[in-house]
Amino acid sequence: GEDAGAQGDMDAGTSADAGSAVALVAAGSGFGFGRARDGTVWAWGNNENGQLGDGTTAVRLTPVLIQGLADGVTALAAGNYHSLAVKGDGTVWAWGSNNAGELGDGTTIGKLTPVQVAGLTAVAALAAGESYSLAVKADGTVWAWGNNDVGQLGDGTRTAKLTPVQVQGLTGVTALAGGYGHSLALNQDGTVWAWGSNYSGQLGDGTTTARLTPQQVPGLTGVTALSAGNSYSLALKQDGTVWAWGGNNSGELGDGTTTARLTPQQVPGLTGVAALSAGNQYALVLKQDGTVWAWGDNYSGQLGDGTTTHRRTPVQVQGLTGVTSLAAGGNDTAFAVKQDGTVWVWGSFPQRFANPTRSLLTNCSQMDSGDRHALAVKADGTAWIWGSLLDETSTRQINPVQVAGLTGVTSLAAGDDHNLALTQDGTVWAWGSNGGGALGDGTTTYRATPVQVQGLGGVIAVAAGNYHSIARKADGTVWAWGSGAALGNGTSEGSLIPVQVPGLTAVVAVAAGREHTLALKSDGTVWAWGYGRGLGDGMGVEQLTPVKVVGLTNVVALSAGMLHSLALKVDGTVWAWGTNYSGQLGDDTWVEVFTPMQVRGLTGVTALAAGRLHSMALKADGTVWGWGDNFNGQLGLGPLHNNSWYTPVQVPGLMDVVALTAGDVHSFAVKTDGTIWAWGGNYSGQLGLGIPDIASLPLQIR
């Protein structure tokens, strides 16, 4: 079942350290931080913009101390990628992303450690929006800074502010809330005021008109607390009821529908509520009895009910009692603090960042990835698979499972919809889709479990394309089977059993693209056949027998993507050719080329991996570099960098790598300790992380 987000016990959460209980917690996009009862502040999780405040951009799997914040912190707030704290002296400190001036220090330069927000004193409370910040002073006035494109700063303009400006017309304010582009203020008389974006009715004034200055939310009185989600708002009344308005696509208003509401409506069935928190498209409330209830989007298990089923009305979070505060993070991550000071966490965060309780994938020696699945070989010769399992039930497995009936495996190859396994005795086994004969068993019958490829022995390497398979024998010959021109046997008819590729001898390596094949000879030359764009022969047309790649010598390794190819030379440089509209050739253009061009700025490379539209390289120092398409995070650069890259960029925080592979929209690395790390698209669970959503930074497979 799809219970990935809530898998395992909820005690995956951790207190700040073994000796100090947590009194306050805040959650951003994929990160969290909390103030311990001894006054220290600790942070963990995503850190690509320095939002953890520890002086680095390294992901932290366990809490780290934020320096310089031990001076009696009284309030915390987290935006998407920036963090805020109020010290005991009433000053405000900020760190993390600063592209829109959300740190309030007069610059747009991000900060890895806390810096003081300019000119703010006597601050009593904070709120952080997507890329802006809010503060209320002890005198009840409200101040704002950062992004202002929809009027979320409330100063009557749409101009960003790098230092705090006063929100117009507000006095007597006691609390604030910031959403994606709208802001809320609670007045001491129990009324609510709103301004900024209003496309879903999140301002609650009966319209969808944006407001550049605060307007009172009609009909709301007796309010004691507020929270703002992506495009919706929540209010808690003195009588313990909850009221909601705005966007409702995922049922985040809790009224049993997906209909947007332009004015506040009571969340039915909820009474005795003591606190609330609005996430991106889900909501949490804490009842006076210490239980937690949730509703809305549940794709990552952020509702904590043991499922990934969306809920349009409140359901109880399982196993949580004695809770005193909570926080709904913007990245489908939820936190709660118990009376004993421990922090509890559920949703996408536990699977991504908590220390795993066990490790199925250790001592791995080799792996490969297909379109929607991945494979790994362990040192004991067993094979493991995750993602779409290529069986007739179309099962999706988000954690690795052992492939039944395979022992003595030395290497694996994953095609789009079929797999190959090479065993110690030189035989090859195959399973999955077989419509074009890609399994080599003489049939076109789908195989859910491995069958032996006919007539093949003495094999020392295998490769798998879309509908074809390749084997290299110890004698240097190459054999192919399946459909299409990628077999290299002079026809495009295909073959249900292996046939020798004519004219090829002394081959030391092979690589299979989606519809083309590459072979490396012992003399360092490269030969190619199949669909033309990735062949590198200068022609760009289909070739039914091997042709020599133009101008390439001294090559030691190859990799083939969908329509592009990579070659590694003995001097550590990388060369690429084929389609290039996502920058996968790494030459700082998007122009396709039919002869090899050197990838810019890469030296000291020892291994390559070509995905569908992206490319990866491993350097001798154990670092990994990527270029090309990154819209699913397949380059591992973090959530703020999901555009294409036309020259190589280093994958942050990834060291000690010895092997790598690239799939359709995802990537993997094997470290020296035998662990596997994954990142990128995950719509079929192909990352093996036990979660269904994208990972934009490398995470260890459990």
XYZ file of C-alpha atoms in Angstrom:
702
model
C 0.000 0.000 0.000
C 0.952 3.638 -0.358
C 1.726 4.268 3.299
C 5.227 5.542 2.693
C 4.862 8.844 4.468
C 3.769 7.261 7.731
C 5.882 4.140 7.552
C 7.583 3.079 10.755
C 7.097 4.354 14.273
C 6.485 8.012 14.884
C 9.373 8.138 17.330
C 11.612 8.859 14.354
C 11.578 12.367 15.808
C 14.420 13.454 18.018
C 14.983 15.999 20.742
C 17.614 18.655 20.262
C 20.180 16.648 22.153
C 20.197 13.946 24.758
C 20.324 16.362 27.644
C 17.906 19.137 26.746
C 14.186 18.958 26.056
C 12.618 21.122 23.367
C 10.242 23.928 24.282
C 9.609 25.521 20.870
C 9.752 24.255 17.281
C 9.448 25.779 13.779
C 9.361 24.109 10.368
C 10.322 25.328 6.906
C 10.588 23.550 3.572
C 12.359 20.305 4.407
C 14.015 21.580 7.570
C 13.164 22.202 11.186
C 14.638 23.922 14.212
C 13.765 24.213 17.850
C 14.694 25.981 21.062
C 15.689 23.699 23.875
C 14.657 24.516 27.425
C 18.239 25.513 28.169
C 17.880 28.346 25.612
C 20.040 26.821 22.861
C 18.645 26.518 19.324
C 19.161 23.412 17.173
C 18.401 22.775 13.484
C 18.313 19.817 11.086
C 17.348 18.862 7.519
C 17.669 20.739 4.229
C 20.391 23.368 4.208
C 21.153 24.349 0.632
C 20.650 28.032 1.463
C 22.213 27.978 4.905
C 18.807 27.975 6.596
C 20.152 25.822 9.437
C 22.496 28.636 10.485
C 25.484 26.405 11.238
C 27.840 28.120 8.789
C 27.512 25.464 6.075
C 25.160 24.353 3.291
C 25.428 20.689 4.242
C 22.288 18.624 4.854
C 22.152 17.673 8.536
C 20.692 14.296 9.389
C 20.841 15.036 13.109
C 20.378 18.353 14.958
C 23.265 20.853 14.963
C 23.698 23.821 17.276
C 23.063 27.275 15.788
C 25.832 29.529 17.023
C 25.111 32.892 18.601
C 21.453 32.321 19.527
C 21.740 31.305 23.169
C 20.683 34.727 24.434
C 17.193 33.787 25.625
C 15.427 33.187 22.307
C 11.713 33.894 22.745
C 10.288 33.248 19.264
C 11.150 31.354 16.073
C 9.777 31.420 12.533
C 10.675 29.592 9.315
C 10.022 30.596 5.719
C 10.599 28.299 2.776
C 14.369 28.768 2.851
C 15.079 31.317 5.585
C 14.863 31.371 9.368
C 14.099 33.982 12.029
C 14.557 34.274 15.793
C 13.782 36.899 18.435
C 16.329 37.231 21.205
C 15.521 38.108 24.784
C 16.543 41.716 24.167
C 13.837 42.111 21.480
C 16.196 42.095 18.492
C 15.507 39.900 15.457
C 18.094 37.666 13.826
C 17.841 35.982 10.427
C 19.756 33.541 8.215
C 19.387 31.504 5.023
C 18.106 32.623 1.624
C 18.018 36.357 0.983
C 17.163 36.714 -2.711
C 14.299 39.114 -1.989
C 15.773 40.759 1.109
C 13.882 38.491 3.520
C 16.741 38.635 6.031
C 16.231 42.379 6.469
C 19.914 43.294 6.672
C 19.842 45.710 3.725
C 21.290 43.216 1.226
C 20.188 40.347 -1.020
C 23.130 38.163 -0.011
C 22.276 34.915 1.756
C 23.743 34.254 5.206
C 24.974 30.952 6.632
C 24.841 32.201 10.236
C 22.426 34.591 11.990
C 22.670 38.321 11.230
C 20.695 41.065 12.936
C 17.666 42.494 11.135
C 18.307 46.207 10.719
C 16.565 48.660 13.003
C 14.167 46.337 14.809
C 13.903 46.392 18.589
C 11.261 45.495 21.174
C 9.902 42.694 18.944
C 7.378 40.370 20.563
C 6.434 37.914 17.781
C 7.428 36.824 14.261
C 6.018 35.244 11.128
C 7.751 34.156 7.932
C 6.153 33.890 4.500
C 7.558 32.242 1.396
C 10.288 34.863 0.877
C 9.310 37.656 3.239
C 9.192 38.277 6.983
C 6.872 39.908 9.519
C 7.376 41.147 13.069
C 5.070 42.652 15.674
C 6.528 45.002 18.262
C 5.553 45.271 21.899
C 3.630 48.455 21.001
C 1.354 46.443 18.662
C 2.724 47.826 15.393
C 3.663 45.437 12.547
C 6.811 45.596 10.438
C 7.622 43.703 7.240
C 10.476 43.143 4.780
C 11.445 41.014 1.774
C 9.415 40.088 -1.311
C 6.392 42.292 -2.012
C 5.239 41.357 -5.512
C 1.606 40.888 -4.428
C 1.521 43.426 -1.624
C 2.300 40.977 1.176
C 4.280 43.613 3.106
C 1.167 45.752 3.515
C 2.887 49.082 2.918
C 0.690 50.090 -0.029
C 3.265 49.135 -2.691
C 4.507 46.106 -4.609
C 8.162 46.996 -4.107
C 10.477 44.615 -2.226
C 12.046 45.999 0.944
C 15.543 45.069 2.125
C 14.942 46.444 5.627
C 11.766 46.552 7.741
C 8.948 48.964 6.871
C 5.801 49.534 8.913
C 2.575 47.863 7.784
C 0.022 50.613 7.288
C -2.846 51.218 9.685
C -2.254 48.365 12.122
C -2.062 48.835 15.899
C -2.894 46.613 18.822
C -1.657 43.488 17.023
C -0.738 40.449 19.115
C 0.038 37.742 16.528
C 0.917 37.300 12.834
C 0.856 34.650 10.099
C 2.519 34.559 6.681
C 1.550 32.376 3.715
C 2.949 32.101 0.209
C 1.953 35.662 -0.630
C -0.616 36.745 1.934
C -0.366 37.952 5.518
C -2.647 37.847 8.545
C -2.679 39.862 11.777
C -4.647 39.231 14.963
C -5.776 42.310 16.882
C -6.055 42.317 20.658
C -9.814 42.779 20.257
C -10.077 39.376 18.545
C -10.536 40.683 15.005
C -8.411 39.505 12.036
C -6.817 41.640 9.333
C -5.419 40.407 6.009
C -3.477 41.699 2.993
C -1.501 40.517 -0.045
C -2.395 37.816 -2.562
C -6.045 36.810 -2.800
C -6.469 34.670 -5.941
C -8.161 31.884 -3.952
C -9.980 34.092 -1.471
C -7.342 33.620 1.229
C -7.937 37.153 2.567
C -11.485 36.183 3.493
C -13.112 39.445 2.376
C -15.508 37.852 -0.119
C -13.409 38.729 -3.165
C -10.353 37.480 -5.057
C -8.817 40.963 -5.252
C -5.294 41.427 -3.906
C -4.922 44.044 -1.145
C -1.832 46.215 -0.695
C -2.849 47.300 2.819
C -4.619 45.453 5.649
C -8.371 44.877 5.411
C -10.516 43.413 8.179
C -11.762 39.873 7.625
C -15.540 40.291 7.996
C -17.503 38.236 10.477
C -14.544 36.998 12.512
C -14.445 37.896 16.200
C -13.207 36.223 19.327
C -10.120 34.884 17.537
C -7.117 33.790 19.607
C -4.709 32.327 17.014
C -3.992 32.387 13.264
C -2.074 30.387 10.675
C -1.580 30.854 6.927
C -1.007 28.118 4.360
C -0.034 28.346 0.720
C -3.340 29.883 -0.418
C -5.643 29.430 2.556
C -6.031 30.708 6.120
C -7.029 29.329 9.521
C -8.327 31.003 12.674
C -8.926 29.594 16.155
C -11.693 31.131 18.266
C -11.952 31.387 22.033
C -14.652 28.715 22.043
C -12.193 26.149 20.583
C -13.684 26.103 17.082
C -11.597 26.459 13.907
C -12.521 28.602 10.911
C -10.995 28.346 7.423
C -11.110 30.161 4.089
C -9.286 30.356 0.746
C -8.035 27.620 -1.591
C -9.337 24.093 -1.058
C -8.007 21.935 -3.894
C -6.744 19.258 -1.488
C -9.467 19.653 1.113
C -7.288 21.922 3.253
C -10.347 23.776 4.586
C -11.575 20.577 6.239
C -15.222 21.052 5.264
C -15.576 17.836 3.277
C -15.287 19.543 -0.129
C -12.660 20.888 -2.516
C -14.545 24.149 -3.046
C -12.702 27.411 -2.367
C -14.306 29.684 0.245
C -14.091 33.467 -0.015
C -15.199 34.058 3.588
C -14.475 32.119 6.811
C -16.374 28.872 7.321
C -16.286 26.703 10.431
C -14.400 23.417 10.156
C -17.160 20.946 11.080
C -16.761 18.549 13.979
C -13.788 20.266 15.575
C -14.104 21.517 19.143
C -11.762 21.901 22.066
C -8.884 23.077 19.863
C -5.941 24.754 21.574
C -3.522 25.478 18.687
C -3.292 25.198 14.897
C -0.749 25.206 12.095
C -1.272 25.466 8.319
C 1.077 23.625 5.989
C 1.320 23.911 2.230
C -1.966 22.115 1.447
C -2.651 20.405 4.743
C -3.554 21.552 8.252
C -2.850 20.435 11.816
C -4.635 21.264 15.055
C -3.824 20.464 18.670
C -6.760 19.751 20.951
C -6.899 20.614 24.612
C -6.647 16.892 25.429
C -3.148 16.769 23.851
C -4.186 14.892 20.681
C -3.398 16.117 17.156
C -5.805 16.143 14.199
C -5.078 16.762 10.521
C -6.690 17.114 7.088
C -5.892 17.996 3.472
C -3.166 16.682 1.192
C -1.563 13.437 2.403
C 0.713 12.472 -0.463
C 3.702 12.058 1.851
C 1.810 10.866 4.906
C 1.845 14.325 6.471
C -1.541 13.683 8.093
C 0.004 10.930 10.202
C -2.957 8.567 9.959
C -0.978 5.613 8.599
C -2.035 6.209 4.972
C -1.317 8.477 2.024
C -5.026 9.074 1.414
C -6.105 12.715 1.154
C -8.621 13.727 3.834
C -11.249 16.433 3.385
C -12.287 16.308 7.028
C -10.132 16.016 10.175
C -8.584 12.660 11.164
C -6.562 11.935 14.280
C -2.788 11.630 13.998
C -1.975 8.140 15.237
C -0.230 7.503 18.512
C 0.302 11.108 19.590
C -0.800 12.228 23.044
C 0.515 14.743 25.524
C 1.379 17.253 22.783
C 1.973 20.874 23.740
C 2.834 22.527 20.397
C 3.028 21.686 16.704
C 4.304 22.968 13.355
C 3.316 22.079 9.785
C 6.310 22.461 7.481
C 6.017 23.594 3.884
C 7.597 20.425 2.510
C 4.969 17.911 3.704
C 6.715 17.593 7.058
C 4.943 17.827 10.402
C 6.367 18.306 13.911
C 4.963 18.082 17.413
C 6.484 18.768 20.827
C 5.350 16.643 23.773
C 5.159 17.561 27.448
C 8.425 15.704 28.048
C 10.201 17.988 25.556
C 10.701 15.386 22.828
C 10.081 16.323 19.188
C 8.020 13.986 16.992
C 8.003 14.123 13.207
C 6.065 12.507 10.353
C 5.456 12.965 6.639
C 8.263 13.225 4.097
C 10.881 14.329 6.632
C 11.395 11.043 8.563
C 12.084 9.082 5.401
C 14.464 11.717 4.088
C 16.512 12.838 7.022
C 16.051 10.711 10.150
C 18.723 8.165 11.011
C 17.479 4.865 9.525
C 16.658 2.085 11.957
C 18.074 -0.527 9.605
C 19.914 -0.622 6.302
C 18.836 -3.140 3.697
C 21.241 -1.832 1.094
C 24.727 -2.091 2.493
C 27.743 -3.846 0.980
C 26.489 -3.033 -2.520
C 28.945 -3.653 -5.330
C 27.089 -2.464 -8.449
C 23.755 -1.013 -9.516
C 21.809 0.269 -12.502
C 18.562 2.143 -13.061
C 15.837 2.062 -15.672
C 12.967 4.359 -16.508
C 10.859 3.659 -13.397
C 12.936 1.233 -11.333
C 16.429 0.465 -10.083
C 18.587 -2.570 -9.306
C 21.502 -3.301 -6.990
C 23.879 -6.226 -6.425
C 25.063 -6.969 -2.914
C 28.419 -8.505 -2.100
C 26.684 -11.822 -1.325
C 25.524 -12.107 -4.961
C 21.872 -11.322 -4.319
C 19.946 -8.858 -6.505
C 17.563 -6.202 -5.211
C 14.934 -4.135 -7.006
C 12.658 -1.187 -6.229
C 10.299 1.150 -8.072
C 8.024 -0.334 -10.721
C 8.758 -4.067 -10.325
C 8.149 -5.028 -13.980
C 5.648 -7.696 -13.052
C 2.189 -8.307 -14.455
C 0.531 -6.670 -11.455
C 2.375 -3.361 -12.066
C 3.401 -3.358 -8.404
C 5.239 -0.284 -7.121
C 7.767 -1.010 -4.399
C 9.165 2.078 -2.646
C 11.658 0.085 -0.575
C 14.173 -2.429 -2.008
C 13.085 -6.094 -2.228
C 15.184 -9.103 -3.184
C 14.785 -10.575 -6.677
C 13.638 -14.149 -6.173
C 15.645 -17.003 -7.670
C 18.854 -15.114 -8.448
C 22.133 -16.026 -6.747
C 25.756 -15.561 -7.678
C 24.991 -12.305 -9.488
C 28.010 -10.232 -10.481
C 26.320 -7.344 -12.342
C 22.931 -6.049 -13.449
C 21.543 -3.928 -16.260
C 18.198 -2.131 -16.319
C 16.348 -1.233 -19.502
C 13.210 0.859 -19.646
C 10.967 -2.153 -18.957
C 13.270 -5.161 -18.681
C 16.265 -6.298 -16.640
C 19.391 -8.393 -17.144
C 21.496 -10.223 -14.558
C 24.951 -11.698 -15.182
C 25.960 -14.559 -12.898
C 29.350 -15.943 -11.915
C 29.098 -18.813 -14.413
C 28.868 -16.388 -17.355
C 25.179 -16.951 -18.044
C 22.632 -14.145 -18.426
C 19.145 -14.013 -16.937
C 16.340 -11.646 -17.899
C 12.847 -10.595 -16.812
C 10.216 -7.950 -17.534
C 8.774 -6.746 -20.830
C 9.494 -9.013 -23.780
C 7.387 -7.644 -26.631
C 10.410 -7.245 -28.906
C 12.288 -10.272 -27.625
C 14.472 -8.235 -25.266
C 14.669 -11.172 -22.812
C 16.385 -13.425 -25.342
C 14.469 -16.593 -24.414
C 13.078 -17.165 -27.913
C 9.625 -15.795 -27.059
C 7.782 -12.518 -26.667
C 6.207 -13.612 -23.384
C 6.291 -11.260 -20.401
C 8.400 -12.738 -17.584
C 7.760 -11.679 -13.985
C 10.719 -13.759 -12.742
C 14.155 -14.272 -14.314
C 14.586 -16.695 -17.234
C 17.891 -17.703 -18.812
C 18.907 -16.010 -22.073
C 19.318 -18.739 -24.690
C 22.697 -19.848 -25.962
C 24.846 -17.351 -24.099
C 27.907 -18.355 -22.097
C 31.249 -16.795 -21.309
C 29.633 -13.375 -20.839
C 31.478 -10.788 -18.729
C 29.281 -7.664 -19.193
C 25.684 -6.766 -20.088
C 23.767 -3.622 -21.081
C 20.074 -2.936 -21.635
C 18.341 -0.376 -23.844
C 14.690 0.332 -24.434
C 13.760 -2.820 -26.347
C 17.159 -4.425 -26.877
C 19.896 -6.123 -24.857
C 23.671 -6.391 -25.261
C 26.261 -8.859 -23.952
C 30.046 -8.738 -24.165
C 31.875 -12.039 -24.037
C 35.328 -12.739 -22.661
C 36.595 -13.228 -26.227
C 35.808 -9.583 -27.068
C 32.767 -10.281 -29.227
C 29.413 -8.525 -28.796
C 25.989 -10.185 -28.902
C 22.588 -8.549 -29.168
C 18.899 -9.437 -29.077
C 15.546 -7.667 -29.032
C 13.963 -5.272 -31.525
C 15.079 -2.379 -33.715
C 18.236 -1.180 -35.397
C 20.251 -1.167 -32.171
C 21.263 -4.829 -32.646
C 23.871 -3.910 -35.272
C 23.279 -7.037 -37.370
C 22.475 -5.234 -40.622
C 18.675 -5.261 -40.303
C 15.989 -3.604 -38.237
C 13.991 -6.808 -37.884
C 15.239 -7.735 -34.431
C 15.921 -11.170 -32.949
C 14.325 -13.234 -30.175
C 17.675 -14.875 -29.319
C 21.221 -13.459 -29.163
C 23.026 -12.823 -32.460
C 26.623 -11.726 -32.871
C 27.245 -8.122 -33.930
C 29.306 -8.557 -37.116
C 32.757 -7.088 -37.519
C 33.335 -6.270 -33.847
C 36.262 -7.830 -31.997
C 38.535 -6.839 -29.116
C 35.654 -5.005 -27.433
C 36.337 -4.056 -23.797
C 33.128 -2.167 -22.915
C 29.563 -1.698 -24.170
C 26.772 0.806 -23.448
C 23.128 0.797 -24.495
C 21.044 3.915 -25.071
C 17.330 3.911 -25.632
C 17.714 3.029 -29.330
C 21.448 3.000 -29.968
C 24.482 1.032 -28.809
C 28.136 1.910 -28.184
C 31.205 -0.341 -28.065
C 34.731 0.495 -26.912
C 37.624 -1.434 -28.450
C 40.928 -2.223 -26.796
C 42.646 0.321 -29.077
C 40.623 3.144 -27.474
C 38.293 3.719 -30.442
C 34.496 3.836 -30.135
C 31.952 2.224 -32.464
C 28.222 2.870 -32.612
C 25.035 1.688 -34.307
C 21.264 2.170 -34.161
C 19.292 5.431 -34.114
C 21.458 8.194 -35.544
C 21.537 11.159 -33.159
C 23.714 9.482 -30.539
C 26.144 7.712 -32.887
C 28.809 10.405 -33.238
C 29.703 9.507 -36.824
C 28.915 12.979 -38.153
C 25.854 11.840 -40.069
C 22.964 11.860 -37.578
C 21.136 9.071 -39.405
C 20.341 5.457 -38.509
C 23.125 2.904 -38.949
C 22.331 -0.841 -39.018
C 25.957 -1.967 -38.515
C 28.762 -0.485 -36.392
C 30.357 2.774 -37.542
C 33.369 4.467 -36.017
C 32.767 7.518 -33.821
C 34.644 10.400 -35.421
C 37.857 11.649 -33.848
C 37.739 9.697 -30.570
C 40.872 7.926 -29.341
C 42.254 6.907 -25.950
C 38.748 6.285 -24.598
C 38.437 4.194 -21.412
C 34.683 4.314 -20.595
C 31.284 4.962 -22.226
C 27.692 5.789 -21.298
C 24.593 6.233 -23.466
C 21.465 8.276 -22.733
C 18.219 8.484 -24.639
C 19.641 10.355 -27.646
C 23.085 11.407 -26.442
C 26.364 9.669 -25.637
C 29.347 10.219 -23.342
C 32.959 9.059 -23.525
C 35.756 9.277 -20.950
C 39.335 9.585 -22.151
C 42.413 8.291 -20.392
C 43.391 11.889 -19.529
C 40.210 12.299 -17.423
C 38.352 14.544 -19.887
C 34.773 13.875 -20.987
C 33.402 14.058 -24.519
C 29.750 14.167 -25.579
C 27.559 14.136 -28.681
C 23.910 13.865 -29.748
C 20.822 15.860 -28.761
C 21.396 18.785 -26.435
C 18.167 20.724 -25.849
C 18.522 20.350 -22.061
C 22.261 21.004 -21.995
C 23.132 17.315 -21.582
C 26.301 17.702 -23.683
C 27.793 20.176 -21.207
C 29.240 22.543 -23.820
C 27.282 25.596 -22.580
C 24.842 25.442 -25.531
C 21.598 23.657 -26.400
C 22.725 22.853 -29.979
C 22.870 19.170 -30.933
C 26.119 17.913 -32.456
C 26.834 14.682 -34.330
C 30.543 14.445 -33.526
C 32.166 14.438 -30.068
C 32.712 17.761 -28.260
C 34.604 18.152 -24.993
C 32.484 18.794 -21.892
C 33.574 22.122 -20.444
C 35.649 22.356 -17.297
C 35.757 18.651 -16.392
C 39.058 16.961 -15.583
C 40.068 14.130 -13.309
C 36.951 12.110 -14.179
C 36.902 8.349 -13.555
C 33.319 7.297 -14.417
C 30.253 8.485 -16.354
C 26.479 8.019 -16.360
C 24.002 9.289 -18.949
C 20.333 9.652 -18.092
C 17.449 10.475 -20.367
C 18.306 14.186 -20.658
C 21.038 14.628 -18.064
C 24.630 13.536 -17.544
C 26.730 12.712 -14.482
C 30.461 12.336 -13.877
C 32.498 10.950 -10.983
C 35.881 12.497 -10.245
C 38.901 10.790 -8.734
C 38.401 12.773 -5.518
C 35.025 11.067 -4.950
C 32.882 14.087 -5.889
C 29.995 13.912 -8.383
C 29.199 16.465 -11.079
C 26.098 16.837 -13.239
C 24.676 18.812 -16.142
C 21.576 18.863 -18.348
C 17.922 18.554 -17.348
C 17.203 19.133 -13.642
C 13.464 19.741 -13.526
C 12.975 16.640 -11.378
C 16.034 17.306 -9.212
C 18.096 14.657 -11.026
C 21.280 16.736 -10.681
C 20.912 16.744 -6.881
C 21.386 20.487 -6.431
C 18.499 21.240 -4.065
C 14.963 22.575 -4.571
C 15.981 26.089 -5.645
C 17.990 24.903 -8.647
C 15.538 22.859 -10.709
C 16.442 24.429 -14.058
C 18.669 22.921 -16.755
C 22.442 23.347 -16.404
C 24.521 23.678 -19.566
C 27.908 23.120 -17.935
C 28.887 20.734 -15.102
C 28.071 21.661 -11.495
C 29.043 19.747 -8.361
C 26.414 17.786 -6.443
C 26.624 19.382 -2.968
C 27.534 17.327 0.072
C 28.222 14.085 -1.826
C 31.678 12.619 -1.151
C 33.497 9.273 -1.162
C 31.598 8.021 -4.224
C 32.979 5.056 -6.168
C 30.225 4.413 -8.741
C 27.170 6.114 -10.184
C 24.273 5.549 -12.574
C 21.560 7.710 -14.087
C 17.978 6.778 -14.907
C 15.190 8.563 -16.711
C 14.830 11.527 -14.293
C 16.853 10.281 -11.338
C 20.414 9.422 -10.294
C 22.259 7.116 -7.885
C 25.707 6.959 -6.307
C 27.481 4.140 -4.472
C 29.847 5.220 -1.702
C 33.021 3.542 -0.467
C 31.089 2.115 2.492
C 28.710 0.260 0.135
C 25.723 2.511 0.796
C 23.581 3.843 -2.053
C 22.403 7.443 -2.314
C 19.540 8.571 -4.550
C 18.006 11.785 -5.841
C 15.618 13.068 -8.534
C 12.179 12.002 -9.777
C 10.384 9.323 -7.786
C 6.908 8.929 -9.276
C 7.218 5.130 -9.246
C 9.250 4.863 -6.054
C 12.413 4.330 -8.122
C 14.587 6.090 -5.545
C 13.981 3.333 -2.996
C 13.723 5.841 -0.167
C 10.378 4.664 1.165
C 8.752 7.915 0.025
C 6.710 8.764 -3.085
C 7.970 12.291 -3.715
C 10.958 13.914 -5.421
C 14.291 14.175 -3.587
C 16.236 17.170 -4.876
C 19.320 16.347 -2.777
C 21.094 12.977 -2.380
C 19.557 10.794 0.349
C 20.631 7.388 1.577
C 18.478 4.410 0.616
C 17.328 2.674 3.780
